[in-house]
Amino acid sequence: MRLLDFGCGPGTITIDLAEHLLPCGSVVGIDNSSTVIDQARARSDEKGTQNISFEVRNIYETGYGAETFDAVYAHQVLQHLSEPIRALSEAKRVLKPRGICAAREVDWGTVALWPTDERLLAFLDVYSRVAARNGGDASAGRQLKEWFIQAEFSDLEVTTSNWSFSDQKGLKWWGEQWSERILHSELGKRAIDYGIATDHGLEEISQAWLDWVNAPGAFFAFIQVEVIGVSG
């Protein structure tokens, strides 16, 4: 089996996929960022994974021949794209007849958050608005089935799961991550550039996440939507 990881990022999942396909299968991971592809290659080299390669490619026009891969996987990729159906159509093009395409997308519109904090509600608003200005959709999960239909995949299987954080380890990981990212990532930078938030507002959001980590009864969850489709 030859599998394509569509929008592989730093390669964490790609490497896991490659290990599952040993000894006969192989994986190619693609991303449009040379920086993250370099990170993926370094991670793969460190682990000594042999049945894997990483390439800088355009998701909309990968440059691969038709019917090259047995399966395509996209994890939390389509939500960031302005043309997700076009990307899925390219995935379908490079799949062999009856090849499998699988995708998983979060739906930020399904967030269950406790305790309620106006600053964290502001975070959800900032996240969604920045995603929209970037051309993506923070509530991509609910649209995933429709996108597969529009890309003309057949035999769809649709499932849902969830990510939830309630124990102290999970709360700390989730809360501290967003406390940092809202100030020191493209999310925060673009929120300022787009006029969606102010420096002070982002600092308030950052502190809110830290407060939430230690709040009695703290809880966070949202839905993930998974779709598997068949080409041809």
XYZ file of N, CA and C in Angstrom:
696
model
N 0.834 -1.201 0.000
C 0.000 0.000 0.000
C 0.866 1.248 0.000
N 0.456 2.242 -0.773
C 1.119 3.541 -0.777
C 0.103 4.589 -0.330
N 0.437 5.305 0.735
C -0.485 6.253 1.356
C 0.070 7.665 1.265
N -0.806 8.629 1.016
C -0.438 10.041 0.970
C -1.043 10.752 2.164
N -0.188 11.386 2.978
C -0.654 12.216 4.092
C -0.740 13.650 3.582
N -1.946 14.115 3.424
C -2.295 15.361 2.744
C -2.250 16.516 3.736
N -1.191 17.347 3.683
C -1.051 18.418 4.670
C -0.502 17.854 5.962
N 0.679 17.279 5.875
C 1.226 16.457 6.964
C 1.777 17.249 8.139
N 2.013 18.569 7.961
C 2.605 19.334 9.043
C 3.960 18.768 9.436
N 4.281 18.764 10.736
C 5.606 18.302 11.168
C 5.785 16.788 11.171
N 4.795 16.046 10.677
C 5.010 14.625 10.411
C 4.738 13.646 11.533
N 4.199 14.105 12.642
C 3.975 13.203 13.774
C 3.056 12.045 13.399
N 1.907 12.381 12.817
C 0.954 11.339 12.419
C 1.496 10.537 11.241
N 2.176 11.204 10.325
C 2.736 10.533 9.148
C 3.656 9.389 9.558
N 4.496 9.644 10.531
C 5.431 8.620 11.006
C 4.676 7.450 11.631
N 3.639 7.752 12.410
C 2.820 6.680 12.988
C 2.180 5.830 11.894
N 1.676 6.491 10.854
C 1.072 5.757 9.741
C 2.093 4.838 9.074
N 3.299 5.364 8.874
C 4.350 4.565 8.236
C 4.679 3.330 9.064
N 4.746 3.495 10.371
C 5.058 2.358 11.233
C 3.964 1.297 11.178
N 2.715 1.738 11.036
C 1.605 0.782 10.942
C 1.621 0.026 9.619
N 2.232 0.622 8.595
C 2.239 -0.002 7.272
C 3.437 -0.923 7.039
N 4.355 -0.998 7.999
C 5.480 -1.926 7.870
C 4.966 -3.363 7.807
N 5.607 -4.248 7.045
C 6.839 -4.034 6.281
C 6.612 -3.718 4.803
N 5.355 -3.745 4.348
C 5.123 -3.694 2.896
C 4.648 -2.345 2.371
N 4.160 -1.465 3.238
C 3.600 -0.202 2.772
C 4.542 0.965 2.958
N 4.197 2.083 2.327
C 5.005 3.299 2.461
C 4.091 4.515 2.498
N 4.626 5.623 3.010
C 3.856 6.856 3.175
C 4.639 8.024 2.609
N 3.921 8.922 1.931
C 4.475 10.202 1.500
C 3.701 11.297 2.220
N 4.413 12.192 2.888
C 3.783 13.333 3.537
C 4.055 14.597 2.750
N 3.005 15.384 2.490
C 3.194 16.639 1.754
C 2.630 17.810 2.539
N 3.272 18.947 2.371
C 2.823 20.197 2.967
C 3.381 21.325 2.104
N 2.722 22.478 2.134
C 3.221 23.588 1.311
C 4.279 24.421 2.015
N 4.598 24.064 3.257
C 5.594 24.803 4.033
C 6.911 24.034 4.079
N 7.956 24.623 3.548
C 9.265 23.968 3.585
C 9.780 23.848 5.012
N 9.386 24.790 5.867
C 9.831 24.758 7.260
C 9.316 23.517 7.969
N 8.017 23.244 7.840
C 7.477 22.074 8.538
C 7.928 20.770 7.879
N 8.172 20.799 6.580
C 8.700 19.597 5.920
C 10.103 19.291 6.435
N 10.909 20.320 6.651
C 12.234 20.112 7.246
C 12.101 19.505 8.641
N 11.135 19.992 9.415
C 10.902 19.444 10.750
C 10.480 17.975 10.663
N 9.611 17.676 9.706
C 9.139 16.298 9.539
C 10.285 15.366 9.162
N 11.133 15.820 8.250
C 12.271 14.988 7.840
C 13.212 14.741 9.014
N 13.445 15.777 9.805
C 14.330 15.629 10.960
C 13.742 14.646 11.970
N 12.436 14.739 12.207
C 11.784 13.823 13.143
C 11.851 12.385 12.628
N 11.625 12.220 11.328
C 11.684 10.886 10.731
C 13.089 10.303 10.806
N 14.087 11.136 10.516
C 15.478 10.680 10.591
C 15.838 10.265 12.014
N 15.360 11.039 12.980
C 15.659 10.746 14.379
C 15.075 9.396 14.792
N 13.885 9.086 14.283
C 13.239 7.817 14.626
C 13.722 6.662 13.754
N 14.411 6.985 12.668
C 14.921 5.942 11.793
C 13.856 5.276 10.941
N 12.792 6.019 10.641
C 11.707 5.470 9.825
C 12.160 5.364 8.374
N 12.063 4.180 7.806
C 12.605 3.940 6.465
C 11.567 4.067 5.353
N 10.335 3.726 5.622
C 9.312 3.645 4.565
C 8.500 4.935 4.455
N 9.207 6.065 4.448
C 8.530 7.357 4.495
C 9.339 8.399 3.739
N 8.653 9.358 3.146
C 9.326 10.506 2.534
C 8.437 11.727 2.710
N 9.054 12.895 2.659
C 8.326 14.155 2.815
C 8.677 15.083 1.662
N 7.665 15.764 1.134
C 7.876 16.638 -0.013
C 7.062 17.921 0.134
N 7.631 19.023 -0.352
C 6.898 20.289 -0.409
C 6.030 20.258 -1.660
N 4.720 20.279 -1.461
C 3.777 20.203 -2.581
C 2.570 21.102 -2.307
N 1.930 21.530 -3.395
C 0.694 22.299 -3.318
C -0.476 21.323 -3.226
N -1.256 21.444 -2.196
C -2.365 20.516 -1.969
C -3.384 20.535 -3.107
N -3.539 21.691 -3.742
C -4.511 21.807 -4.830
C -3.993 21.219 -6.141
N -2.692 21.242 -6.322
C -2.061 20.705 -7.532
C -0.784 19.991 -7.111
N -0.921 18.741 -6.706
C 0.209 18.029 -6.101
C 1.311 17.694 -7.097
N 0.960 17.584 -8.360
C 1.951 17.202 -9.364
C 2.123 15.703 -9.518
N 1.426 14.906 -8.703
C 1.493 13.452 -8.851
C 0.609 13.009 -10.019
N 0.977 11.895 -10.610
C 0.157 11.338 -11.666
C -1.155 10.798 -11.128
N -2.130 10.672 -12.011
C -3.402 10.080 -11.611
C -3.193 8.636 -11.162
N -4.008 8.230 -10.193
C -4.012 6.841 -9.709
C -2.648 6.412 -9.166
N -2.058 7.287 -8.348
C -0.735 7.022 -7.777
C -0.810 6.343 -6.413
N -1.839 6.655 -5.626
C -1.895 6.209 -4.232
C -3.096 5.305 -3.973
N -2.921 4.434 -2.985
C -4.014 3.560 -2.551
C -4.926 4.246 -1.543
N -4.361 5.194 -0.801
C -5.140 5.881 0.227
C -4.583 7.286 0.437
N -5.481 8.193 0.822
C -5.102 9.564 1.174
C -5.707 9.873 2.536
N -4.911 10.514 3.394
C -5.392 10.887 4.725
C -5.142 12.368 4.954
N -6.148 13.053 5.514
C -6.005 14.480 5.847
C -6.534 14.702 7.255
N -5.675 15.159 8.132
C -6.044 15.363 9.536
C -5.994 16.848 9.885
N -7.172 17.436 10.157
C -7.279 18.846 10.546
C -6.626 19.761 9.508
N -6.869 19.478 8.254
C -6.276 20.242 7.149
C -7.311 21.103 6.436
N -8.447 20.513 6.111
C -9.431 21.174 5.251
C -10.008 22.434 5.885
N -10.069 22.477 7.216
C -10.598 23.660 7.903
C -9.782 24.916 7.621
N -8.537 24.743 7.213
C -7.660 25.886 6.963
C -7.672 26.338 5.504
N -8.393 25.641 4.650
C -8.331 25.905 3.216
C -9.518 26.726 2.736
N -9.264 27.603 1.785
C -10.348 28.381 1.181
C -11.128 27.561 0.163
N -10.518 26.471 -0.349
C -11.173 25.623 -1.344
C -11.047 24.146 -0.953
N -11.725 23.731 0.105
C -11.582 22.345 0.565
C -12.074 21.317 -0.447
N -13.112 21.639 -1.202
C -13.623 20.682 -2.189
C -12.602 20.478 -3.302
N -11.941 21.555 -3.698
C -10.888 21.437 -4.711
C -9.765 20.534 -4.217
N -9.405 20.669 -2.938
C -8.354 19.817 -2.369
C -8.786 18.350 -2.366
N -10.034 18.092 -1.988
C -10.527 16.717 -1.997
C -10.595 16.155 -3.414
N -10.910 17.002 -4.374
C -10.936 16.552 -5.767
C -9.544 16.147 -6.239
N -8.528 16.871 -5.780
C -7.157 16.494 -6.113
C -6.787 15.178 -5.433
N -7.232 15.006 -4.202
C -7.003 13.729 -3.516
C -7.635 12.584 -4.306
N -8.830 12.805 -4.793
C -9.521 11.778 -5.578
C -8.766 11.474 -6.874
N -8.223 12.504 -7.496
C -7.506 12.319 -8.762
C -6.296 11.410 -8.600
N -5.569 11.570 -7.491
C -4.334 10.796 -7.318
C -4.589 9.412 -6.728
N -5.835 9.119 -6.376
C -6.172 7.805 -5.837
C -6.423 6.792 -6.951
N -6.016 5.569 -6.692
C -6.341 4.472 -7.595
C -7.846 4.182 -7.527
N -8.402 3.535 -8.528
C -9.818 3.162 -8.475
C -10.129 2.390 -7.193
N -11.211 2.795 -6.543
C -11.627 2.234 -5.256
C -10.636 2.536 -4.141
N -9.824 3.564 -4.354
C -8.928 4.012 -3.294
C -9.705 4.712 -2.188
N -9.079 4.809 -1.033
C -9.739 5.344 0.158
C -9.212 6.734 0.492
N -10.140 7.663 0.743
C -9.780 8.977 1.279
C -10.427 9.112 2.648
N -9.641 9.497 3.644
C -10.146 9.673 5.003
C -9.733 11.041 5.519
N -10.660 11.720 6.171
C -10.358 13.048 6.716
C -11.011 13.201 8.080
N -10.371 14.004 8.901
C -10.913 14.305 10.227
C -10.802 15.803 10.460
N -11.925 16.409 10.874
C -11.947 17.847 11.111
C -12.707 18.153 12.395
N -12.192 19.107 13.134
C -12.852 19.586 14.339
C -14.003 20.510 13.963
N -14.919 20.688 14.896
C -15.985 21.683 14.744
C -15.997 22.557 15.992
N -15.378 23.733 15.863
C -15.283 24.643 17.006
C -16.647 25.174 17.433
N -17.649 25.039 16.581
C -18.994 25.471 16.951
C -19.677 24.543 17.924
N -19.029 23.446 18.298
C -19.617 22.479 19.231
C -18.956 22.527 20.606
N -18.191 23.544 20.878
C -17.435 23.611 22.132
C -18.365 23.583 23.345
N -18.014 22.734 24.313
C -18.634 22.730 25.638
C -17.555 23.166 26.622
N -17.768 24.281 27.273
C -16.741 24.899 28.116
C -17.311 25.228 29.486
N -16.548 24.877 30.525
C -16.933 25.236 31.891
C -15.686 25.495 32.720
N -15.692 26.481 33.599
C -16.759 27.465 33.809
C -16.811 28.496 32.685
N -17.981 29.082 32.507
C -18.135 30.126 31.501
C -17.325 31.342 31.907
N -16.581 31.871 30.976
C -15.741 33.045 31.219
C -15.818 33.913 29.968
N -16.195 35.159 30.138
C -16.352 36.045 28.980
C -15.065 36.145 28.168
N -13.937 36.025 28.844
C -12.660 36.119 28.132
C -12.441 34.898 27.238
N -12.885 33.731 27.697
C -12.745 32.532 26.872
C -13.776 32.501 25.750
N -14.948 33.060 25.999
C -15.912 33.216 24.908
C -15.355 34.163 23.852
N -14.610 35.173 24.313
C -13.948 36.082 23.366
C -12.897 35.332 22.553
N -12.202 34.389 23.199
C -11.228 33.572 22.471
C -11.893 32.813 21.328
N -13.030 32.181 21.607
C -13.728 31.420 20.569
C -14.129 32.319 19.407
N -14.550 33.534 19.727
C -14.910 34.495 18.683
C -13.689 34.891 17.863
N -12.584 35.180 18.548
C -11.348 35.557 17.852
C -10.884 34.421 16.950
N -10.871 33.206 17.479
C -10.402 32.063 16.690
C -11.226 31.907 15.417
N -12.546 31.951 15.549
C -13.421 31.749 14.391
C -13.275 32.865 13.371
N -13.162 34.088 13.849
C -13.067 35.221 12.925
C -11.729 35.244 12.199
N -10.657 34.894 12.891
C -9.349 34.820 12.229
C -9.363 33.707 11.183
N -9.929 32.558 11.535
C -10.015 31.456 10.572
C -10.757 31.893 9.315
N -11.856 32.613 9.501
C -12.642 33.074 8.352
C -11.854 34.062 7.499
N -11.155 34.986 8.149
C -10.355 35.955 7.398
C -9.216 35.276 6.651
N -8.729 34.169 7.188
C -7.674 33.407 6.515
C -8.218 32.589 5.341
N -9.534 32.536 5.215
C -10.145 31.759 4.144
C -10.623 30.391 4.570
N -10.473 30.067 5.861
C -10.878 28.764 6.364
C -12.211 28.806 7.076
N -12.503 27.762 7.830
C -13.773 27.661 8.546
C -13.564 26.855 9.820
N -13.730 27.507 10.963
C -13.508 26.845 12.245
C -14.553 25.771 12.538
N -15.675 25.803 11.841
C -16.722 24.794 12.021
C -16.751 23.817 10.851
N -15.576 23.479 10.360
C -15.470 22.624 9.171
C -16.086 21.247 9.378
N -16.021 20.727 10.593
C -16.467 19.361 10.834
C -17.858 19.072 10.315
N -18.798 19.969 10.573
C -20.186 19.727 10.178
C -20.388 19.733 8.659
N -19.411 20.290 7.926
C -19.519 20.370 6.472
C -18.757 19.258 5.741
N -18.047 18.442 6.503
C -17.123 17.491 5.890
C -17.836 16.485 4.979
N -18.962 15.964 5.416
C -19.709 15.024 4.575
C -20.094 15.683 3.253
N -20.622 16.899 3.319
C -21.023 17.612 2.106
C -19.846 17.825 1.170
N -18.685 18.141 1.720
C -17.498 18.341 0.882
C -17.124 17.059 0.152
N -17.206 15.926 0.832
C -16.913 14.645 0.183
C -17.913 14.351 -0.931
N -19.168 14.692 -0.692
C -20.186 14.497 -1.728
C -19.879 15.362 -2.943
N -19.536 16.631 -2.702
C -19.236 17.549 -3.796
C -18.005 17.105 -4.583
N -17.065 16.457 -3.900
C -15.860 15.952 -4.578
C -16.104 14.596 -5.245
N -17.331 14.108 -5.155
C -17.781 12.896 -5.851
C -17.137 11.607 -5.339
N -16.924 11.551 -4.019
C -16.566 10.277 -3.402
C -17.842 9.471 -3.163
N -17.696 8.170 -3.105
C -18.853 7.295 -2.887
C -18.670 6.471 -1.618
N -19.716 5.734 -1.256
C -19.674 4.804 -0.111
C -19.179 5.496 1.156
N -19.740 6.655 1.448
C -19.256 7.441 2.583
C -19.586 6.779 3.915
N -18.620 6.824 4.810
C -18.819 6.440 6.203
C -18.513 7.663 7.055
N -19.473 8.061 7.873
C -19.334 9.267 8.687
C -19.425 8.887 10.158
N -18.453 9.311 10.933
C -18.449 9.060 12.369
C -18.086 10.343 13.103
N -18.325 10.334 14.400
C -17.901 11.449 15.240
C -17.185 10.910 16.468
N -16.321 11.736 16.998
C -15.647 11.448 18.256
C -15.497 12.789 18.962
N -14.823 12.796 20.067
C -14.619 14.091 20.719
C -13.268 14.150 21.402
N -12.791 15.365 21.525
C -11.650 15.644 22.380
C -12.201 16.298 23.631
N -11.804 15.800 24.779
C -12.250 16.413 26.026
C -11.095 16.477 27.013
N -11.153 17.482 27.848
C -10.104 17.717 28.838
C -10.769 17.988 30.180
N -10.483 17.126 31.155
C -11.084 17.301 32.472
C -10.143 16.949 33.616
N -9.152 16.063 33.365
C -8.203 15.791 34.443
C -7.109 16.858 34.430
N -6.343 16.924 35.497
C -5.401 18.033 35.640
C -4.338 18.042 34.557
N -3.890 16.866 34.159
C -2.879 16.803 33.102
C -3.423 17.367 31.794
N -4.632 16.957 31.427
C -5.239 17.446 30.191
C -5.553 18.921 30.241
N -6.095 19.379 31.368
C -6.412 20.798 31.521
C -5.161 21.648 31.380
N -4.084 21.205 32.012
C -2.830 21.959 31.965
C -2.296 22.020 30.539
N -2.307 20.875 29.862
C -1.790 20.841 28.485
C -2.609 21.741 27.572
N -3.924 21.639 27.647
C -4.794 22.408 26.754
C -4.776 23.902 27.091
N -4.913 24.219 28.360
C -4.976 25.626 28.752
C -3.673 26.372 28.543
N -2.556 25.755 28.923
C -1.269 26.437 28.769
C -0.894 26.592 27.303
N -1.274 25.623 26.485
C -0.997 25.715 25.055
C -1.677 26.942 24.440
N -2.963 27.144 24.757
C -3.691 28.273 24.172
C -3.314 29.595 24.814
N -2.932 29.551 26.073
C -2.428 30.767 26.717
C -1.198 31.286 25.996
N -0.350 30.354 25.559
C 0.864 30.717 24.824
C 0.551 31.098 23.381
N -0.271 30.310 22.718
C -0.504 30.509 21.286
C -1.252 31.800 20.980
N -2.139 32.214 21.866
C -2.901 33.430 21.583
C -1.999 34.659 21.582
N -0.843 34.551 22.221
C 0.105 35.674 22.257
C 1.268 35.501 21.293
N 1.694 34.268 21.060
C 2.958 34.047 20.346
C 2.811 33.074 19.178
N 1.791 33.265 18.377
C 1.618 32.448 17.175
C 0.961 33.296 16.098
N 0.805 32.708 14.921
C 0.134 33.417 13.827
C -1.295 33.788 14.190
N -1.941 32.992 15.040
C -3.303 33.311 15.461
C -3.368 34.689 16.105
N -2.512 34.922 17.105
C -2.509 36.210 17.777
C -2.070 37.343 16.875
N -1.031 37.091 16.086
C -0.517 38.124 15.185
C -1.585 38.563 14.195
N -2.278 37.591 13.617
C -3.293 37.938 12.618
C -4.521 38.573 13.256
N -4.843 38.174 14.479
C -5.959 38.819 15.173
C -5.706 40.314 15.322
N -4.458 40.677 15.610
C -4.082 42.093 15.705
C -4.095 42.731 14.325
N -3.456 42.081 13.363
C -3.361 42.642 12.008
C -4.732 42.866 11.384
N -5.668 41.961 11.647
C -7.004 42.070 11.064
C -7.908 43.032 11.835
N -7.434 43.536 12.958
C -8.261 44.425 13.766
C -9.343 43.697 14.542
N -9.168 42.397 14.728
C -10.151 41.588 15.442
C -9.956 41.687 16.950
N -8.727 41.906 17.382
C -8.417 41.973 18.810
C -7.320 42.998 19.050
N -7.159 43.360 20.315
C -6.090 44.266 20.728
C -5.064 43.490 21.541
N -3.903 44.082 21.732
C -2.885 43.447 22.573
C -3.442 43.171 23.961
N -4.133 44.158 24.523
C -4.697 43.989 25.862
C -5.727 42.865 25.881
N -6.563 42.813 24.855
C -7.571 41.765 24.791
C -6.960 40.378 24.728
N -5.881 40.234 23.960
C -5.210 38.937 23.864
C -4.533 38.566 25.178
N -3.988 39.550 25.864
C -3.389 39.285 27.179
C -4.446 38.802 28.167
N -5.638 39.385 28.089
C -6.745 38.947 28.942
C -7.140 37.503 28.627
N -7.195 37.179 27.357
C -7.527 35.810 26.954
C -6.461 34.831 27.438
N -5.200 35.217 27.283
C -4.100 34.363 27.730
C -4.218 34.059 29.221
N -4.493 35.085 30.012
C -4.642 34.893 31.453
C -5.864 34.039 31.771
N -6.922 34.214 30.976
C -8.145 33.440 31.208
C -7.890 31.946 31.081
N -7.065 31.554 30.114
C -6.752 30.134 29.960
C -5.995 29.608 31.177
N -5.082 30.401 31.708
C -4.343 29.971 32.899
C -5.268 29.881 34.108
N -6.195 30.830 34.223
C -7.169 30.776 35.316
C -8.054 29.539 35.186
N -8.423 29.220 33.967
C -9.307 28.079 33.711
C -8.667 26.760 34.131
N -7.371 26.628 33.916
C -6.669 25.383 34.257
C -6.917 24.981 35.706
N -6.968 25.958 36.594
C -7.094 25.674 38.026
C -8.488 25.933 38.578
N -9.448 26.185 37.694
C -10.810 26.459 38.152
C -11.499 25.164 38.587
N -12.240 25.185 39.697
C -12.985 23.990 40.106
C -13.976 23.582 39.015
N -13.988 22.310 38.709
C -14.931 21.809 37.714
C -14.570 22.112 36.283
N -13.346 22.569 36.017
C -12.954 22.946 34.656
C -13.138 21.782 33.687
N -13.688 22.113 32.513
C -13.983 21.096 31.502
C -14.016 21.753 30.131
N -13.507 21.018 29.124
C -13.562 21.497 27.740
C -13.742 20.289 26.834
N -14.626 20.416 25.856
C -14.799 19.349 24.868
C -15.325 19.931 23.569
N -14.998 19.270 22.462
C -15.649 19.575 21.190
C -15.635 18.343 20.296
N -16.495 18.389 19.276
C -16.701 17.239 18.400
C -15.690 17.230 17.262
N -15.256 16.038 16.923
C -14.482 15.783 15.714
C -15.361 14.981 14.755
N -15.310 15.311 13.490
C -16.068 14.568 12.480
C -15.088 13.852 11.560
N -15.340 12.570 11.333
C -14.491 11.760 10.458
C -15.319 11.251 9.278
N -14.756 11.369 8.094
C -15.424 10.851 6.896
C -14.434 10.002 6.102
N -14.892 8.847 5.666
C -14.140 7.981 4.757
C -14.938 7.851 3.467
N -14.266 8.042 2.339
C -14.926 7.913 1.050
C -14.097 7.087 0.085
N -14.744 6.585 -0.951
C -14.098 5.737 -1.951
C -14.085 6.460 -3.289
N -12.949 6.399 -3.970
C -12.844 7.021 -5.293
C -13.322 6.053 -6.365
N -14.017 6.565 -7.342
C -14.434 5.734 -8.467
C -15.520 4.744 -8.116
